[in-house]
Coordinates of N, CA and C in Angstrom, one line a residue:
M1 N 0.8 -1.2 0.0 CA 0.0 0.0 0.0 C 0.9 1.3 0.0
L2 N 2.0 1.2 0.7 CA 2.9 2.3 0.8 C 3.5 2.6 -0.6
E3 N 3.8 1.6 -1.4 CA 4.3 1.8 -2.7 C 3.3 2.5 -3.6
R4 N 2.0 2.2 -3.5 CA 1.0 2.8 -4.2 C 0.9 4.3 -4.0
K5 N 1.0 4.6 -2.7 CA 0.9 6.1 -2.3 C 2.1 6.8 -2.8
S6 N 3.3 6.3 -2.8 CA 4.4 7.0 -3.3 C 4.3 7.1 -4.8
E7 N 3.7 6.2 -5.5 CA 3.5 6.3 -7.0 C 2.6 7.5 -7.3
H8 N 1.5 7.6 -6.5 CA 0.6 8.7 -6.7 C 1.3 10.0 -6.4
L9 N 2.1 10.1 -5.4 CA 2.8 11.3 -5.0 C 3.7 11.7 -6.2
V10 N 4.4 10.8 -6.8 CA 5.3 11.1 -7.9 C 4.5 11.7 -9.0
F11 N 3.4 11.1 -9.4 CA 2.6 11.6 -10.5 C 2.0 13.0 -10.2
I12 N 1.7 13.2 -9.0 CA 1.1 14.5 -8.6 C 2.2 15.6 -8.7
V13 N 3.4 15.3 -8.2 CA 4.6 16.2 -8.3 C 4.9 16.5 -9.8
L14 N 5.0 15.4 -10.6 CA 5.3 15.6 -12.0 C 4.3 16.4 -12.8
G15 N 3.0 16.3 -12.3 CA 2.0 17.0 -13.0 C 2.1 18.5 -12.7
L16 N 2.8 19.0 -11.7 CA 3.0 20.4 -11.4 C 4.0 21.1 -12.4
F17 N 4.8 20.3 -13.1 CA 5.8 20.8 -14.0 C 5.3 20.8 -15.4
H18 N 5.5 21.9 -16.1 CA 5.1 22.0 -17.5 C 6.3 21.8 -18.4
V19 N 6.2 20.9 -19.4 CA 7.3 20.6 -20.3 C 7.1 21.5 -21.6
C20 N 5.9 21.9 -21.8 CA 5.7 22.7 -23.0 C 4.5 23.6 -22.7
S21 N 4.3 24.6 -23.5 CA 3.2 25.5 -23.4 C 2.8 26.0 -24.8
G22 N 1.6 26.6 -24.9 CA 1.1 27.0 -26.2 C 0.6 28.4 -26.1
D23 N 0.5 29.1 -27.3 CA 0.1 30.4 -27.3 C -0.6 30.6 -28.7
I24 N -1.5 31.6 -28.7 CA -2.2 31.9 -30.0 C -1.7 33.2 -30.4
G25 N -1.5 33.3 -31.7 CA -1.0 34.6 -32.3 C -1.2 34.6 -33.8
T26 N -0.5 35.5 -34.4 CA -0.6 35.7 -35.9 C 0.7 35.2 -36.5
A27 N 0.5 34.5 -37.6 CA 1.7 34.1 -38.4 C 1.6 34.6 -39.8
G28 N 2.7 35.2 -40.3 CA 2.7 35.6 -41.7 C 3.7 34.7 -42.5
Q29 N 4.0 35.1 -43.7 CA 5.0 34.3 -44.4 C 6.0 35.2 -45.1
Y30 N 7.2 34.7 -45.4 CA 8.1 35.5 -46.2 C 8.8 34.6 -47.2
A31 N 9.1 35.1 -48.3 CA 9.6 34.4 -49.5 C 11.1 34.5 -49.6
P32 N 11.8 33.5 -50.3 CA 13.2 33.6 -50.5 C 13.5 34.9 -51.3
P33 N 14.7 35.3 -51.3 CA 15.9 34.7 -50.6 C 15.9 35.0 -49.1
Y34 N 16.2 34.0 -48.3 CA 16.2 34.2 -46.9 C 17.5 34.8 -46.4
L35 N 18.6 34.6 -47.2 CA 19.8 35.4 -47.0 C 19.9 36.3 -48.3
R36 N 19.7 37.6 -48.1 CA 19.5 38.5 -49.2 C 20.8 39.3 -49.4
K37 N 21.0 39.8 -50.6 CA 22.0 40.7 -50.9 C 21.5 42.1 -50.7
H38 N 22.2 42.9 -50.0 CA 21.8 44.3 -49.8 C 23.0 45.1 -50.5
Q39 N 22.6 46.1 -51.2 CA 23.6 46.9 -51.9 C 24.2 47.9 -50.9
R40 N 25.5 48.0 -51.0 CA 26.2 49.0 -50.1 C 25.9 50.4 -50.5
P41 N 25.7 51.3 -49.5 CA 25.5 52.7 -49.9 C 26.8 53.2 -50.6
I42 N 26.6 54.1 -51.6 CA 27.7 54.6 -52.3 C 28.0 56.0 -51.7
P43 N 29.2 56.0 -51.1 CA 29.6 57.3 -50.5 C 30.1 58.3 -51.6
V44 N 29.2 59.2 -51.9 CA 29.5 60.2 -53.0 C 29.8 61.5 -52.3
N45 N 31.0 62.0 -52.5 CA 31.3 63.3 -51.9 C 30.9 64.3 -52.9
Q46 N 30.3 65.4 -52.5 CA 29.7 66.4 -53.4 C 30.8 67.1 -54.2
S47 N 32.0 67.0 -53.8 CA 33.1 67.7 -54.6 C 33.6 66.8 -55.8
F48 N 33.1 65.5 -55.9 CA 33.5 64.7 -57.0 C 33.0 65.2 -58.3
E49 N 33.7 65.1 -59.3 CA 33.3 65.5 -60.6 C 32.5 64.3 -61.2
T50 N 31.5 64.5 -62.1 CA 30.7 63.5 -62.6 C 31.6 62.4 -63.4
D51 N 32.6 62.9 -64.1 CA 33.4 61.9 -64.8 C 34.3 61.0 -63.9
T52 N 34.5 61.5 -62.7 CA 35.2 60.7 -61.7 C 34.3 59.6 -61.0
V53 N 33.1 60.0 -60.8 CA 32.2 59.1 -60.1 C 31.6 58.1 -61.0
F54 N 31.3 58.5 -62.3 CA 30.7 57.6 -63.2 C 31.3 56.2 -63.4
P55 N 32.7 56.1 -63.6 CA 33.3 54.8 -63.7 C 33.1 53.9 -62.4
F56 N 33.1 54.5 -61.3 CA 32.9 53.8 -60.0 C 31.4 53.3 -60.0
L57 N 30.5 54.1 -60.3 CA 29.1 53.7 -60.3 C 28.8 52.6 -61.3
F58 N 29.4 52.7 -62.5 CA 29.3 51.7 -63.5 C 29.8 50.3 -63.0
F59 N 31.0 50.4 -62.5 CA 31.6 49.1 -61.9 C 30.7 48.6 -60.8
F60 N 30.2 49.4 -59.9 CA 29.4 49.0 -58.8 C 28.2 48.3 -59.3
F61 N 27.4 48.9 -60.2 CA 26.1 48.3 -60.6 C 26.3 47.2 -61.6
F62 N 27.4 47.2 -62.4 CA 27.6 46.2 -63.4 C 27.9 44.8 -62.7
F63 N 28.8 44.9 -61.7 CA 29.2 43.7 -61.0 C 28.3 43.4 -59.8
N64 N 27.3 44.2 -59.5 CA 26.3 44.0 -58.4 C 27.0 43.7 -57.1
L65 N 27.9 44.5 -56.7 CA 28.5 44.3 -55.4 C 27.5 44.5 -54.3
G66 N 27.6 43.6 -53.3 CA 26.7 43.7 -52.2 C 27.2 43.0 -51.0
I67 N 26.5 43.0 -50.0 CA 26.8 42.3 -48.8 C 25.7 41.4 -48.4
D68 N 26.0 40.3 -47.8 CA 24.9 39.4 -47.4 C 24.3 39.9 -46.1
A69 N 22.9 39.8 -46.1 CA 22.2 40.1 -44.9 C 22.1 38.9 -44.1
A70 N 22.8 38.8 -43.0 CA 22.8 37.6 -42.2 C 21.5 37.5 -41.4
T71 N 21.2 36.2 -41.0 CA 20.1 36.1 -40.1 C 20.6 36.5 -38.7
A72 N 19.6 36.9 -37.9 CA 19.9 37.3 -36.5 C 20.4 36.2 -35.6
C73 N 20.1 34.9 -36.0 CA 20.5 33.8 -35.2 C 21.8 33.2 -35.7
Y74 N 22.0 33.0 -36.9 CA 23.1 32.1 -37.4 C 24.0 32.8 -38.4
G75 N 23.8 34.1 -38.6 CA 24.7 34.8 -39.6 C 24.4 34.3 -41.0
N76 N 25.4 33.9 -41.7 CA 25.3 33.4 -43.1 C 25.4 31.9 -43.1
D77 N 25.3 31.2 -42.0 CA 25.5 29.8 -42.0 C 24.2 29.1 -42.4
V78 N 24.1 28.7 -43.7 CA 22.9 28.1 -44.2 C 22.7 26.7 -43.7
S79 N 23.7 26.1 -43.2 CA 23.6 24.7 -42.6 C 22.7 24.7 -41.4
K80 N 22.4 25.8 -40.8 CA 21.5 25.9 -39.6 C 20.1 25.8 -40.0
F81 N 19.8 26.1 -41.3 CA 18.4 26.0 -41.8 C 18.0 24.5 -41.9
P82 N 16.8 24.1 -41.5 CA 16.4 22.7 -41.6 C 16.3 22.3 -43.0
S83 N 16.7 21.1 -43.3 CA 16.7 20.6 -44.7 C 15.2 20.5 -45.3
N84 N 14.2 20.4 -44.4 CA 12.8 20.3 -44.9 C 12.2 21.7 -45.2
N85 N 13.0 22.8 -45.0 CA 12.6 24.2 -45.2 C 11.4 24.6 -44.3
L86 N 11.2 24.0 -43.2 CA 10.2 24.4 -42.2 C 10.9 25.2 -41.1
F87 N 11.0 26.5 -41.4 CA 11.6 27.4 -40.4 C 10.8 28.7 -40.3
A88 N 11.2 29.5 -39.4 CA 10.5 30.7 -39.1 C 11.4 31.8 -38.5
S89 N 10.9 33.0 -38.6 CA 11.4 34.2 -37.8 C 10.6 34.4 -36.6
A90 N 11.2 34.7 -35.5 CA 10.4 35.0 -34.3 C 10.0 36.4 -34.1
G91 N 8.8 36.6 -33.8 CA 8.3 38.0 -33.5 C 8.8 38.4 -32.1
D92 N 8.5 39.7 -31.8 CA 9.0 40.2 -30.5 C 8.5 39.4 -29.3
G93 N 7.3 38.9 -29.4 CA 6.7 38.2 -28.2 C 7.4 36.9 -27.8
I94 N 8.1 36.3 -28.7 CA 8.9 35.1 -28.4 C 10.4 35.2 -28.7
W95 N 10.8 36.3 -29.2 CA 12.2 36.5 -29.5 C 13.1 36.4 -28.3
D96 N 12.8 37.0 -27.2 CA 13.4 36.8 -25.9 C 14.9 37.1 -26.0
N97 N 15.3 38.2 -26.5 CA 16.7 38.7 -26.7 C 17.5 37.6 -27.4
G98 N 17.0 36.9 -28.3 CA 17.8 35.9 -29.1 C 17.7 34.5 -28.6
A99 N 17.1 34.3 -27.4 CA 17.0 33.0 -26.8 C 16.1 32.1 -27.7
A100 N 15.3 32.6 -28.5 CA 14.4 31.8 -29.4 C 15.2 31.1 -30.5
C101 N 16.4 31.6 -30.8 CA 17.2 30.9 -31.9 C 17.3 29.4 -31.6
G102 N 17.0 28.7 -32.6 CA 17.1 27.2 -32.6 C 15.9 26.5 -31.9
R103 N 15.1 27.3 -31.3 CA 13.9 26.7 -30.7 C 13.0 26.1 -31.8
E104 N 12.2 25.1 -31.4 CA 11.3 24.5 -32.4 C 9.9 24.7 -31.8
Y105 N 9.0 25.0 -32.7 CA 7.6 25.2 -32.3 C 6.7 24.4 -33.2
F106 N 5.7 23.8 -32.6 CA 4.6 23.2 -33.3 C 3.6 24.2 -33.7
V107 N 3.2 24.3 -35.0 CA 2.4 25.4 -35.5 C 1.2 24.7 -36.2
K108 N 0.0 25.2 -35.9 CA -1.2 24.8 -36.6 C -2.1 26.0 -36.9
C109 N -2.6 26.1 -38.1 CA -3.4 27.2 -38.5 C -4.8 27.0 -37.9
L110 N -5.2 28.0 -37.1 CA -6.5 27.9 -36.4 C -7.6 28.6 -37.2
S111 N -7.3 29.8 -37.8 CA -8.4 30.5 -38.5 C -7.7 31.6 -39.4
A112 N -8.5 32.1 -40.2 CA -8.1 33.2 -41.1 C -9.3 34.0 -41.5
Q113 N -9.1 35.2 -42.1 CA -10.2 36.0 -42.5 C -11.0 35.3 -43.6
T114 N -10.4 34.6 -44.5 CA -11.1 33.9 -45.6 C -11.4 32.5 -45.1
P115 N -12.7 32.1 -45.1 CA -13.0 30.7 -44.7 C -12.3 29.7 -45.7
G116 N -11.9 28.6 -45.1 CA -11.3 27.5 -45.9 C -9.8 27.7 -46.2
T117 N -9.2 28.7 -45.6 CA -7.8 29.0 -45.7 C -6.9 28.0 -45.1
C118 N -7.3 27.6 -43.8 CA -6.5 26.6 -43.1 C -6.6 25.3 -43.6
K119 N -5.5 24.5 -43.6 CA -5.6 23.1 -44.1 C -5.8 22.2 -42.9
A120 N -6.9 21.6 -42.9 CA -7.4 20.8 -41.7 C -6.4 19.7 -41.3
G121 N -6.1 19.7 -40.0 CA -5.3 18.6 -39.4 C -3.8 18.8 -39.6
Q122 N -3.4 19.8 -40.3 CA -1.9 20.0 -40.6 C -1.2 20.7 -39.4
I123 N -0.3 20.0 -38.8 CA 0.6 20.6 -37.7 C 2.0 20.4 -38.2
I124 N 2.8 21.5 -38.1 CA 4.2 21.4 -38.5 C 5.1 21.8 -37.3
K125 N 6.3 21.4 -37.4 CA 7.3 21.8 -36.4 C 8.3 22.7 -37.2
V126 N 8.4 24.0 -36.7 CA 9.4 24.9 -37.4 C 10.5 25.3 -36.4
K127 N 11.6 25.6 -37.0 CA 12.8 26.0 -36.2 C 13.0 27.5 -36.4
V128 N 13.3 28.2 -35.4 CA 13.5 29.7 -35.4 C 14.9 29.9 -35.9
V129 N 15.1 30.7 -37.0 CA 16.4 30.9 -37.6 C 16.7 32.4 -37.7
D130 N 15.7 33.3 -37.3 CA 15.9 34.7 -37.5 C 14.9 35.5 -36.6
R131 N 15.1 36.8 -36.6 CA 14.1 37.6 -35.9 C 13.2 38.3 -36.9
A132 N 11.9 38.3 -36.6 CA 10.9 38.9 -37.6 C 11.0 40.4 -37.6
S133 N 10.9 40.9 -38.7 CA 11.0 42.4 -38.8 C 9.6 43.0 -38.9
R134 N 8.5 42.2 -38.8 CA 7.2 42.7 -38.9 C 6.6 42.8 -37.4
N135 N 5.9 43.9 -37.2 CA 5.3 44.1 -35.9 C 4.0 43.3 -35.8
G136 N 3.7 42.8 -34.6 CA 2.4 42.2 -34.4 C 2.2 40.8 -34.8
V137 N 3.3 40.1 -35.2 CA 3.2 38.7 -35.5 C 4.0 37.9 -34.5
V138 N 3.6 36.7 -34.2 CA 4.3 35.8 -33.4 C 5.4 35.1 -34.2
L139 N 5.1 34.6 -35.4 CA 6.0 34.0 -36.2 C 5.8 34.4 -37.7
V140 N 6.9 34.5 -38.4 CA 6.8 34.7 -39.9 C 7.5 33.4 -40.4
L141 N 6.6 32.6 -41.1 CA 7.0 31.3 -41.6 C 7.6 31.4 -43.0
S142 N 8.5 30.4 -43.3 CA 9.0 30.3 -44.7 C 7.8 30.0 -45.6
T143 N 7.9 30.2 -46.9 CA 6.7 30.0 -47.7 C 6.4 28.5 -47.8
I144 N 7.4 27.6 -47.7 CA 7.1 26.2 -47.6 C 6.3 25.8 -46.4
A145 N 6.7 26.3 -45.2 CA 6.0 26.0 -44.0 C 4.6 26.6 -44.0
F146 N 4.5 27.8 -44.4 CA 3.1 28.4 -44.5 C 2.2 27.6 -45.4
G147 N 2.7 27.2 -46.5 CA 1.9 26.5 -47.5 C 1.5 25.1 -47.0
V148 N 2.2 24.5 -46.0 CA 1.7 23.2 -45.5 C 0.5 23.4 -44.6
I149 N 0.4 24.5 -43.9 CA -0.7 24.7 -42.9 C -1.9 25.5 -43.5
A150 N -1.6 26.3 -44.5 CA -2.6 27.3 -45.0 C -2.5 27.5 -46.5
D151 N -3.5 28.1 -47.1 CA -3.4 28.5 -48.5 C -2.4 29.7 -48.6
P152 N -1.4 29.5 -49.4 CA -0.3 30.5 -49.5 C -0.7 31.8 -50.1
S153 N -1.9 31.9 -50.6 CA -2.4 33.2 -51.3 C -2.8 34.2 -50.2
V154 N -2.9 33.9 -49.0 CA -3.3 34.8 -47.9 C -2.0 35.3 -47.3
A155 N -2.1 36.5 -46.7 CA -0.9 37.1 -46.1 C -0.6 36.6 -44.7
W156 N -1.6 36.3 -43.9 CA -1.4 35.9 -42.5 C -2.6 35.0 -42.0
V157 N -2.3 34.3 -41.0 CA -3.3 33.4 -40.4 C -3.2 33.5 -38.8
T158 N -4.2 33.0 -38.1 CA -4.1 32.8 -36.7 C -3.6 31.4 -36.4
V159 N -2.5 31.3 -35.6 CA -1.9 30.0 -35.3 C -2.0 29.8 -33.8

């Protein structure tokens, strides 16, 4: 009988600890390239003559010099992106000063403005690889991830 009581006590204590939690919010989508090229600003001094600046400008635009825009989590390391392309950028609510990097979330489309947008029964696991630049969203999903849970023709859904 004592063994039975100790088993119950263990289950009661374990029940007090949460291993996961859920939240409802808005998810959007963003399209590739996920590592983008941003053009460098051209420092043009007002005292330059046009014939001096023109060759530089021609060279700059002809060869499309740019710098990679790194993700907030992993820089330019594309090996950190999941091979199934189910990844996301974290909104301010879950960003947690970068602690969200590498976290994985189960995501399900709950509703949208247009009826029939959510794909019934589809739940995906996404990995956070960046910080979302949009305000008011919990996650911004890759187009592949978004397309698995919802009609990709809509801009956002409730997850």
